[in-house]
Coordinates of C-alpha atoms in Angstrom, one line a residue:
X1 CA 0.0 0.0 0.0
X2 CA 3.0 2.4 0.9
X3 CA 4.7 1.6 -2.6
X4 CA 1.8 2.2 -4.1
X5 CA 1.2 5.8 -2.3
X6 CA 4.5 6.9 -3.1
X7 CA 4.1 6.1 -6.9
X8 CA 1.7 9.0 -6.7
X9 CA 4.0 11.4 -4.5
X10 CA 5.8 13.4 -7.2
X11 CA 2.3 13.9 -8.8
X12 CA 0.8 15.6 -5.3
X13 CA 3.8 17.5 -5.1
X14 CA 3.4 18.9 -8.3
X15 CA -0.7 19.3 -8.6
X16 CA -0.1 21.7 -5.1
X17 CA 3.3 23.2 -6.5
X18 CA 0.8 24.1 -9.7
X19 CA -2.1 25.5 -7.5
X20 CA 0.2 28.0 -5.4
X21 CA 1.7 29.1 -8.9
X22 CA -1.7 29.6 -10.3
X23 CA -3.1 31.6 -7.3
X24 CA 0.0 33.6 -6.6
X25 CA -0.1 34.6 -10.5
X26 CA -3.9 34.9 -10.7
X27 CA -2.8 37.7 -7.6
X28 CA -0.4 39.6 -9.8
X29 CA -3.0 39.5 -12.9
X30 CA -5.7 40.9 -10.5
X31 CA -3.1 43.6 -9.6
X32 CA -1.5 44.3 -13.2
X33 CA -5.3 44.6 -14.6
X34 CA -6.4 47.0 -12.3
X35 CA -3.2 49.2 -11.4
X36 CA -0.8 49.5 -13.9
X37 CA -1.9 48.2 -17.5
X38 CA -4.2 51.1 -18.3
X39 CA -0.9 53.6 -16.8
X40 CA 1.8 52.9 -19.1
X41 CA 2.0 55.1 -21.8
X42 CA 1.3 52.7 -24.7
X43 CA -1.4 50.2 -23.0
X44 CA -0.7 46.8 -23.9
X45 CA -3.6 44.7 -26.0
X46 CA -3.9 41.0 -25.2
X47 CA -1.1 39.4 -25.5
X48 CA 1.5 41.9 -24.1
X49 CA -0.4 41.4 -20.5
X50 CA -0.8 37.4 -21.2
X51 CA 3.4 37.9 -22.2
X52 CA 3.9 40.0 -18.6
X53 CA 1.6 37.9 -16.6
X54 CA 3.5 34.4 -18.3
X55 CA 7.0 36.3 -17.6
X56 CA 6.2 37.1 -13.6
X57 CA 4.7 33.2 -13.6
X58 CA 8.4 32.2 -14.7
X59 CA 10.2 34.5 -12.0
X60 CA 8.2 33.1 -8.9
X61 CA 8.4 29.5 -10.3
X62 CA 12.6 30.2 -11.1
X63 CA 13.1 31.9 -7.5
X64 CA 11.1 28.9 -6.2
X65 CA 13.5 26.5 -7.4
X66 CA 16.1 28.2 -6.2
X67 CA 15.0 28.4 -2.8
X68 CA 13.3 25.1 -2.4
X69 CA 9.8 26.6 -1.9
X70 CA 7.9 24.1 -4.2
X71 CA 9.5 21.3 -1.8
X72 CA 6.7 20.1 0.0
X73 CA 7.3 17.2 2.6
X74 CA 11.1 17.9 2.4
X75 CA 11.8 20.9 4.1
X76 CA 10.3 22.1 7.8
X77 CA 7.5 24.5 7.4
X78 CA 9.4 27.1 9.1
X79 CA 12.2 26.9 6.6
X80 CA 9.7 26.3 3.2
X81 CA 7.9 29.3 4.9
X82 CA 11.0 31.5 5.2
X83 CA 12.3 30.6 1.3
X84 CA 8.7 31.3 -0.2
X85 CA 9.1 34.7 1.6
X86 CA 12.1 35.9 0.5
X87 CA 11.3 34.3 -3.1
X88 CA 8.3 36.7 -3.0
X89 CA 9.8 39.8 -2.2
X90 CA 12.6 39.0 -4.8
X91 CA 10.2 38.3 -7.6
X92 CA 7.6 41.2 -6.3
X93 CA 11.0 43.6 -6.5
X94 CA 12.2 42.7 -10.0
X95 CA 8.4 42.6 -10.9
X96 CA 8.0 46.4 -9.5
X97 CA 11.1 47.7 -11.5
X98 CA 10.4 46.1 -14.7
X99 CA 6.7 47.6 -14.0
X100 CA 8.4 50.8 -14.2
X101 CA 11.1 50.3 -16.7
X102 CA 7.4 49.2 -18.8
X103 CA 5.3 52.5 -17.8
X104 CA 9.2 54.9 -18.6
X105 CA 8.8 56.0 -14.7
X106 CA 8.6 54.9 -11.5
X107 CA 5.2 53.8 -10.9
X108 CA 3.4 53.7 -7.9
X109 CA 4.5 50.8 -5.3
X110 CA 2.0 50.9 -3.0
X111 CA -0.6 48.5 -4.8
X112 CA 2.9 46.1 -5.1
X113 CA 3.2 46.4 -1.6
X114 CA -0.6 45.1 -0.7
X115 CA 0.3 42.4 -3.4
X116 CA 3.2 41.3 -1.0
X117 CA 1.2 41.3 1.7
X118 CA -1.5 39.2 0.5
X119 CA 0.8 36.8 -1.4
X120 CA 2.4 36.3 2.1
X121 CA -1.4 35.3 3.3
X122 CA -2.0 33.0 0.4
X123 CA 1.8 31.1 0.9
X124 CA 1.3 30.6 4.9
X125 CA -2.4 29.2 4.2
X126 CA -0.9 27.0 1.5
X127 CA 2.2 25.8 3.7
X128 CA -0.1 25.1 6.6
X129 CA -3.2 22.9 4.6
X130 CA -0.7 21.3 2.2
X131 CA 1.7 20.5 4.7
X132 CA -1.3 19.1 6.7
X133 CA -2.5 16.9 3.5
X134 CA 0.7 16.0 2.9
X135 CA 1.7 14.7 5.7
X136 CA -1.8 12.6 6.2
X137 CA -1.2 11.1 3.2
X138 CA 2.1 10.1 3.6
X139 CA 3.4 9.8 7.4
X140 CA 6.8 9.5 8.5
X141 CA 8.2 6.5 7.4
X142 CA 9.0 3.6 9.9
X143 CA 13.0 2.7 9.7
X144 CA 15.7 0.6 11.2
X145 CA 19.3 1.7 11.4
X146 CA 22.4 -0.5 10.7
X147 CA 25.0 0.8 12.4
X148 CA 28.6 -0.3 12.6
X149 CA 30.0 1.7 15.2
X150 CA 29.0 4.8 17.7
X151 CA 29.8 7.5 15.4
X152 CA 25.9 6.8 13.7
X153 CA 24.2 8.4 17.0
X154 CA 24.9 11.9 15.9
X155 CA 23.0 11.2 12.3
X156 CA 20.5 9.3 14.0
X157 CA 20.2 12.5 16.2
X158 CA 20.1 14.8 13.7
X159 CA 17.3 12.6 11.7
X160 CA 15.8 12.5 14.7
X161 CA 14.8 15.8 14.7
X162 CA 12.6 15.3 11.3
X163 CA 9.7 13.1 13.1
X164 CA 7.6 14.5 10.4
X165 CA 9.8 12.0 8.3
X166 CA 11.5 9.9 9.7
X167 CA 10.4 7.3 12.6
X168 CA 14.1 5.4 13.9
X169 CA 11.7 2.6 15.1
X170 CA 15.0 0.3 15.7
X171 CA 18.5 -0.4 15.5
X172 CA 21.1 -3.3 15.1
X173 CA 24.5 -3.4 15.0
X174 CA 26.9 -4.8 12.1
X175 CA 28.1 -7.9 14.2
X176 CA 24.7 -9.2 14.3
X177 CA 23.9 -12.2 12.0
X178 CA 23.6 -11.3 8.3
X179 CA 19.8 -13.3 8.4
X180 CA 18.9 -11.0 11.5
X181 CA 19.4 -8.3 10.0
X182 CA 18.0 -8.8 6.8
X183 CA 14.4 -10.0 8.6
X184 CA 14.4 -6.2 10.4
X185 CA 15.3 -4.6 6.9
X186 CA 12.1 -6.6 5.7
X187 CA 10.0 -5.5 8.9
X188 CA 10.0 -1.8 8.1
X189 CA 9.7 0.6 5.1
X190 CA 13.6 0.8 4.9
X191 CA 16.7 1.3 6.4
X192 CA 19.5 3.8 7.2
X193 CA 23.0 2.6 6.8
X194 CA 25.4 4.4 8.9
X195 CA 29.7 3.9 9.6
X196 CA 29.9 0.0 8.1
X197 CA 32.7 -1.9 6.4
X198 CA 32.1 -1.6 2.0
X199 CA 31.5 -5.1 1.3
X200 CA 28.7 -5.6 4.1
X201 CA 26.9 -2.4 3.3
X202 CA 27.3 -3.3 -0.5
X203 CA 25.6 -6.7 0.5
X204 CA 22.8 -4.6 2.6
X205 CA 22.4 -2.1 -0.5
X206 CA 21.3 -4.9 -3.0
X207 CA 19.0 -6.1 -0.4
X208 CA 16.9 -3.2 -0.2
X209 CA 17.2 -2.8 -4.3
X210 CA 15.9 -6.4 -4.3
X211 CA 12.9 -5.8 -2.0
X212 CA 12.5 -2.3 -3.5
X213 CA 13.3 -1.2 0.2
X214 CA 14.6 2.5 0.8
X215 CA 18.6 2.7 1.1
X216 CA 19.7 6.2 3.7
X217 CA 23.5 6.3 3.1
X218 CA 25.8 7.9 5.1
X219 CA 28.0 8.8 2.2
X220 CA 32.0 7.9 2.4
X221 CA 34.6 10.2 0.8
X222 CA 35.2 8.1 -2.1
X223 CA 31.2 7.6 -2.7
X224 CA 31.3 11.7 -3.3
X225 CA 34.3 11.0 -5.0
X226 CA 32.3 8.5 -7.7
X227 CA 29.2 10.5 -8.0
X228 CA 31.1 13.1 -9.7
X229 CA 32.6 10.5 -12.7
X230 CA 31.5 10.5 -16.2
X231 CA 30.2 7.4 -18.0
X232 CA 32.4 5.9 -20.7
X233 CA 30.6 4.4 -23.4
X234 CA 33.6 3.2 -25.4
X235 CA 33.3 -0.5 -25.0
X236 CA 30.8 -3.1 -23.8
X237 CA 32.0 -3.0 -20.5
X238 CA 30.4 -0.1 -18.3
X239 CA 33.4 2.3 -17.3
X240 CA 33.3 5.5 -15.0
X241 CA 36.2 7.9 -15.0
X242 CA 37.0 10.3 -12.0
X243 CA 39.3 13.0 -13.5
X244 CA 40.5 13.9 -10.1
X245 CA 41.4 17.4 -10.8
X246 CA 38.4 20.4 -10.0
X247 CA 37.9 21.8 -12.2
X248 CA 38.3 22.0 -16.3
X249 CA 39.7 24.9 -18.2
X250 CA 36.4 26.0 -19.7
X251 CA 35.1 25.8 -16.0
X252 CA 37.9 27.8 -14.4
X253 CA 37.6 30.4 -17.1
X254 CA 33.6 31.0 -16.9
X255 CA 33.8 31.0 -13.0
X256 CA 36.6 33.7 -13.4
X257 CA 34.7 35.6 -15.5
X258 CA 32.0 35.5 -13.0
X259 CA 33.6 36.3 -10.7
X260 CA 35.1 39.7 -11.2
X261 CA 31.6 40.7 -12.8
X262 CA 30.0 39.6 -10.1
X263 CA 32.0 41.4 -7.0
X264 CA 32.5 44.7 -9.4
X265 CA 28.6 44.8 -9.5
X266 CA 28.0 43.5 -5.5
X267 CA 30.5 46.2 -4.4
X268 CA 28.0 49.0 -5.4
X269 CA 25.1 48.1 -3.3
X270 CA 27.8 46.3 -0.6
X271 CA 29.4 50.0 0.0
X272 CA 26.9 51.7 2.2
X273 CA 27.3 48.6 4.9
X274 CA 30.7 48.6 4.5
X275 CA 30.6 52.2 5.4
X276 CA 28.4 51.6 8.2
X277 CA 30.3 48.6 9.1
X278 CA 33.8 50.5 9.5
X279 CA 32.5 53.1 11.0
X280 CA 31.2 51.2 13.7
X281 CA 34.3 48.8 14.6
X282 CA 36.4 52.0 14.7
X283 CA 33.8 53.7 17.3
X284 CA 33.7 51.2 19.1
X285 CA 36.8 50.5 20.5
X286 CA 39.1 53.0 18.7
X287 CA 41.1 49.7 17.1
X288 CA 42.0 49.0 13.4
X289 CA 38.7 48.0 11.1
X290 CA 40.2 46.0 9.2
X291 CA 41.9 42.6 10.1
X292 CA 43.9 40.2 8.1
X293 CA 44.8 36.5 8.1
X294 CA 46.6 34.1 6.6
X295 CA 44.2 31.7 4.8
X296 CA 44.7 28.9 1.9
X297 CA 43.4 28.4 -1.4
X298 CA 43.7 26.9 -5.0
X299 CA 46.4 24.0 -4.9
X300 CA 47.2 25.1 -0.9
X301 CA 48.5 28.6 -1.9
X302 CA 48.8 30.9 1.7
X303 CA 47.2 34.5 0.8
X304 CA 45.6 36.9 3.2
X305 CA 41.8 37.4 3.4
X306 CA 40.5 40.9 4.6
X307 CA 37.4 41.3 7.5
X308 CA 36.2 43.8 9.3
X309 CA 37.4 42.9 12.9
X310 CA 34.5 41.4 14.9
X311 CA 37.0 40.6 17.9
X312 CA 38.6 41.9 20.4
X313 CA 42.0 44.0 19.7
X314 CA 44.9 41.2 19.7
X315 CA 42.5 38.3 20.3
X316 CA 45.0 35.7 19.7
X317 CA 47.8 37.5 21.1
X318 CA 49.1 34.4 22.3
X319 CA 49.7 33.3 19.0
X320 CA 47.6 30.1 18.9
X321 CA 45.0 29.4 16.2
X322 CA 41.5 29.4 18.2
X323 CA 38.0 28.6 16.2
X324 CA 35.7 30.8 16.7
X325 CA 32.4 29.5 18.7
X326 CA 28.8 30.9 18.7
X327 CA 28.8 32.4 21.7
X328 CA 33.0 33.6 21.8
X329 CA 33.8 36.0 24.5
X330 CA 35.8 37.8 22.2
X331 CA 33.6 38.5 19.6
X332 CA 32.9 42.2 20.0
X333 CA 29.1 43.3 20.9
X334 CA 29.7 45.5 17.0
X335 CA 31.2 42.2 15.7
X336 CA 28.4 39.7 17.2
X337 CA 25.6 41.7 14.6
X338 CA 28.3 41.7 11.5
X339 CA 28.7 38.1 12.0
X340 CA 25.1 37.3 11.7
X341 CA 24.6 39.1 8.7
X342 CA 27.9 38.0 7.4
X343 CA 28.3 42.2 7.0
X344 CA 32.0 41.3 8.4
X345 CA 33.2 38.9 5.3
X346 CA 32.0 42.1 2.5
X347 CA 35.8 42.6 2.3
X348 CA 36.8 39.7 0.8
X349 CA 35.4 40.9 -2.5
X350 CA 38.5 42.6 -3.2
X351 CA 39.9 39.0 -2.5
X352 CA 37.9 37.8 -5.5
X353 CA 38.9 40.4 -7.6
X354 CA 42.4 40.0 -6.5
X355 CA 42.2 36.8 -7.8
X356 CA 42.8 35.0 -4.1
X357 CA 39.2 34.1 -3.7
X358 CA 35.8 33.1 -5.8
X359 CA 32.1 34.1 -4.9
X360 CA 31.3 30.3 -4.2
X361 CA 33.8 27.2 -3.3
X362 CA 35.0 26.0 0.4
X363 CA 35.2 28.2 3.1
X364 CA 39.5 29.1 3.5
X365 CA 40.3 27.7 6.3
X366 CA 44.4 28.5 8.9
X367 CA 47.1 26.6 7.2
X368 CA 47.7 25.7 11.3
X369 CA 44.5 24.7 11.4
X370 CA 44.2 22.6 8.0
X371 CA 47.1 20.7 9.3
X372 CA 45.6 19.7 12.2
X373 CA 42.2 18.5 10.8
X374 CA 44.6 16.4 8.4
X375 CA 45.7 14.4 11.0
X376 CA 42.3 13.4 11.8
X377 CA 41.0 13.7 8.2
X378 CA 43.9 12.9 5.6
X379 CA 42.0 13.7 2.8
X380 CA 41.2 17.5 4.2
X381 CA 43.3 19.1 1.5
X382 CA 41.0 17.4 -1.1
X383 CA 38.9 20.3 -0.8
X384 CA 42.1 22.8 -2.0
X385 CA 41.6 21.3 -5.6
X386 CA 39.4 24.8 -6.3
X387 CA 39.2 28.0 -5.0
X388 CA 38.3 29.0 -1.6
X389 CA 34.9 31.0 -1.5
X390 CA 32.9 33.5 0.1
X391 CA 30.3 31.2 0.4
X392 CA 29.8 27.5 0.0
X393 CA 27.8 24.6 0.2
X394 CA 28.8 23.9 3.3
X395 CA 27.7 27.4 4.1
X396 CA 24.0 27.3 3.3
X397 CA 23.6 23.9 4.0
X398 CA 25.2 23.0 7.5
X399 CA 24.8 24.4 10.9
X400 CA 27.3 26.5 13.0
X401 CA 28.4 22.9 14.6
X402 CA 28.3 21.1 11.6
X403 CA 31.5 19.3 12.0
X404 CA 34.3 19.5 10.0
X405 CA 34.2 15.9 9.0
X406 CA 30.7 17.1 7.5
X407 CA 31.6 19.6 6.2
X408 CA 34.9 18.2 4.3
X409 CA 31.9 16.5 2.3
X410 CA 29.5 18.5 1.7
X411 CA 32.9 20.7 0.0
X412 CA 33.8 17.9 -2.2
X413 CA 30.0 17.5 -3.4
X414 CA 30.1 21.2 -4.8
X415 CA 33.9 20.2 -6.5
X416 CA 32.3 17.5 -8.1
X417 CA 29.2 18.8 -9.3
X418 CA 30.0 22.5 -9.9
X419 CA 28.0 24.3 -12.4
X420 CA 27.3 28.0 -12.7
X421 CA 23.7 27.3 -11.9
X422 CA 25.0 25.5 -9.1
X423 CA 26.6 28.4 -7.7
X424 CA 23.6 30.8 -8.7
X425 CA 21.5 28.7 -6.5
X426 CA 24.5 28.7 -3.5
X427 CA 24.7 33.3 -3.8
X428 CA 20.8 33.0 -3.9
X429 CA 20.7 30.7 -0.6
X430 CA 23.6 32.8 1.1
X431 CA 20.9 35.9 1.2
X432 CA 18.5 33.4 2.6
X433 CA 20.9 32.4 5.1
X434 CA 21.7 36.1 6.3
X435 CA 17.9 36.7 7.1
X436 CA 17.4 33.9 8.0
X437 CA 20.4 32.1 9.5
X438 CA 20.3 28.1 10.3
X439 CA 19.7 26.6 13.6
X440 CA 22.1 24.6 15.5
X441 CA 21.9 21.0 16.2
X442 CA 19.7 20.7 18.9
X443 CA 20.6 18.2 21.3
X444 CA 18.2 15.2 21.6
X445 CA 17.1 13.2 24.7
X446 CA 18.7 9.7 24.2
X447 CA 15.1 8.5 24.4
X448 CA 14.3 9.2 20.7
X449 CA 16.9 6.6 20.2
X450 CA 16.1 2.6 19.7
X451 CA 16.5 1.1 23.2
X452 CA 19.5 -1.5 22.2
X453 CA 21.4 1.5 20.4
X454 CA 21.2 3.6 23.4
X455 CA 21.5 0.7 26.1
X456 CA 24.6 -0.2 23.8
X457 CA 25.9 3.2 23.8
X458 CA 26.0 3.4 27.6
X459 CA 27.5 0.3 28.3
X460 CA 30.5 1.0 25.7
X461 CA 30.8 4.8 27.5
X462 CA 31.2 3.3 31.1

């Protein structure tokens, strides 16, 4: 019966997706009609409106996308709520402007303004009663984890979280028979395979393909590694080829180009907070504005990125490398509101145009530090194989404790499926990120966890 239900899920998705497109449309056609088509100086007939109308249909579906707002069942309703918000004001903006650009003058922006409003009323109402279908129609699905060591608590934790989706009904360790654990794969809708030798979760992976049983991976570097090959067709026998290398010259050339165009144009409307910005470090405590630090990049290359100081004069005046935590004593009360709006990292686009730095790839991280995580994580410096960004995946995606080890792959996913609309969609979620920045992983009563895995867990930490 659940196969069956799910068969249908894309299409549900997709008829509600349609209806909130229709109705937020129907809204701007109302508002076009009554406002602004008879204003412009050479009123449109027909099929200039139904042209409009069709274009500002394309910019909320397009900024949708981007965002994630169509993604029903996926996302929390908080977060789909927050990314249909900002998508609106985005589209409703551009809308306004090329309103005005239509009519030779700046039209009025008050009846846009209403628009806003009630397009917020009609996206809440649809997040709450779709959400609610949604979820009646398909409930959280009922799992087992497979787990070969303690290190599968924190994703159990963090999936935990999600009981909207995701019910952790039980839990089994790797050393249990193979038969044993094949009978609780077949007892529940799937299965989430967490920290276990290749060969065994190879075995476990053709299982749930067999029984048509859902497969949650905990992916391994080399798995990211793969997913990034290309097919050879060349002979009869199926081939994939990792080229190992970031990226292409084509690649490096168009993201340059970006680049530069990119940060020449953000510098204008960045200027005024970087004003603001300097001002208020300097008044603050008198000490430089600026502050500088020895970062890595491309190929492990040492340059030096540029911040507005958010700490304390000579915060590391012992000379040891510290990270930074959320709630740092020596972030400055001036530095604690740069931070989360990310006002402090505006500098770094002179980095970019210097050359040091690109809009989107890994985070730069302390050649002290990098050398430290590689002792821990050997293949750390995979992530040098582009540029070091402003923002990243790992950015918009993680959490401010998203550890390292997390985020080392969520670094090598963007290297091996970089794309400019890949990075258009990154820039687009780093606004949504300033407004709206990410929680941290909350911690989660032990409870939530399958008896034997916590009982386990206990015994090994005595």
């Amino acid at each position: 019966m659940n196969r069956n239900k799910d068969l249908y899920k894309r299409f549900v998705t997709f008829i509600s997706s349609i209806l909130l497109l229709g109705m937020l449309t129907g809204i701007f056609a109302f508002v076009w009609y009554r406002n602004y088509s008879e204003e412009i100086i050479l009123p449109y007939y027909r099929r200039g409106n139904w042209v409009l109308i069709a274009i500002y249909c394309l910019l909320v579906w397009l900024f949708f996308r981007a965002y994630g707002g169509f993604k029903l069942g996926y996302l929390k309703k908080t977060d789909m709520l927050y990314s249909q918000m900002i998508s609106m004001i985005c589209v409703n903006t551009v809308s306004y402007f090329l309103i005005s650009l239509i009519g030779r003058h700046f039209m009025s922006v008050s009846p846009v303004i209403v628009m806003s409003c009630v397009d917020m009323g009609v996206i809440a109402l649809w997040t709450l009663l779709a959400g609610r279908l949604y979820f009646m129609i398909y409930p959280p699905r009922k799992l087992v984890i497979i787990y070969g060591s303690h290190q599968a608590a924190a994703l159990v934790l963090k999936m935990s979280q999600r009981v909207d989706k995701y019910m952790i009904c039980e839990s089994i360790s790797i050393t249990e028979p193979a038969e044993k654990v094949r009978e609780l794969i077949m007892k529940y809708e799937g299965a989430i395979v967490c920290d276990i030798p290749a060969e065994q979760r190879n075995d476990y992976l053709k299982f749930c393909f067999e029984h048509s049983k859902r497969a949650y991976i905990a992916p391994k570097i080399s798995d990211i590694i793969i997913r990034g090959a290309d097919d050879i067709r060349l002979f009869d026998t199926p081939l994939m080829l990792c080229r190992n290398y970031g990226l292409d010259f084509e690649q490096q050339l168009i993201k340059r180009t970006f680049d530069v165009i990119f940060s020449l144009i953000a510098l204008i409307p960045a200027a005024p907070f970087m004003i603001l910005a300097a001002a208020a470090v300097k008044l603050y405590d008198r000490g430089p504005v600026f502050y500088k630090q020895k970062r890595l990049t491309l190929n492990g290359r040492e340059f030096y990125v540029y911040k507005f100081r958010s700490m304390i004069v000579d915060a590391e005046k012992d000379g040891k490398a510290r990270l930074a935590t959320e709630e740092d004593e020596r972030i400055t009360p001036v530095g604690k509101i740069l931070r989360k709006f990310r006002v402090d990292e505006f500098p770094q686009l002179l980095n970019i145009l210097k050359g040091d730095m690109s809009v989107v790839g890994p985070r730069p991280e302390r050649p002290e530090l990098t050398e430290e995580y590689k002792k821990e994580m050997p293949e750390f410096g995979f992530r040098l194989k582009v540029k070091a960004g402003l923002t990243g995946y790992a950015q918009v995606t993680g959490v401010y404790d998203t550890t390292p080890y997390d985020k080392l792959k969520m670094d090598l996913m963007y290297i091996e499926n970089y794309s400019i609309r890949l990075d258009l969609q990154i820039i687009l979620m780093t606004i949504k990120t300033m407004f709206f920045p990410p929680k941290n992983n909350a911690e989660i009563d032990e409870n939530v966890l399958a008896p034997k895995f916590t009982e386990e867990k206990k015994e090994n930490s005595r």
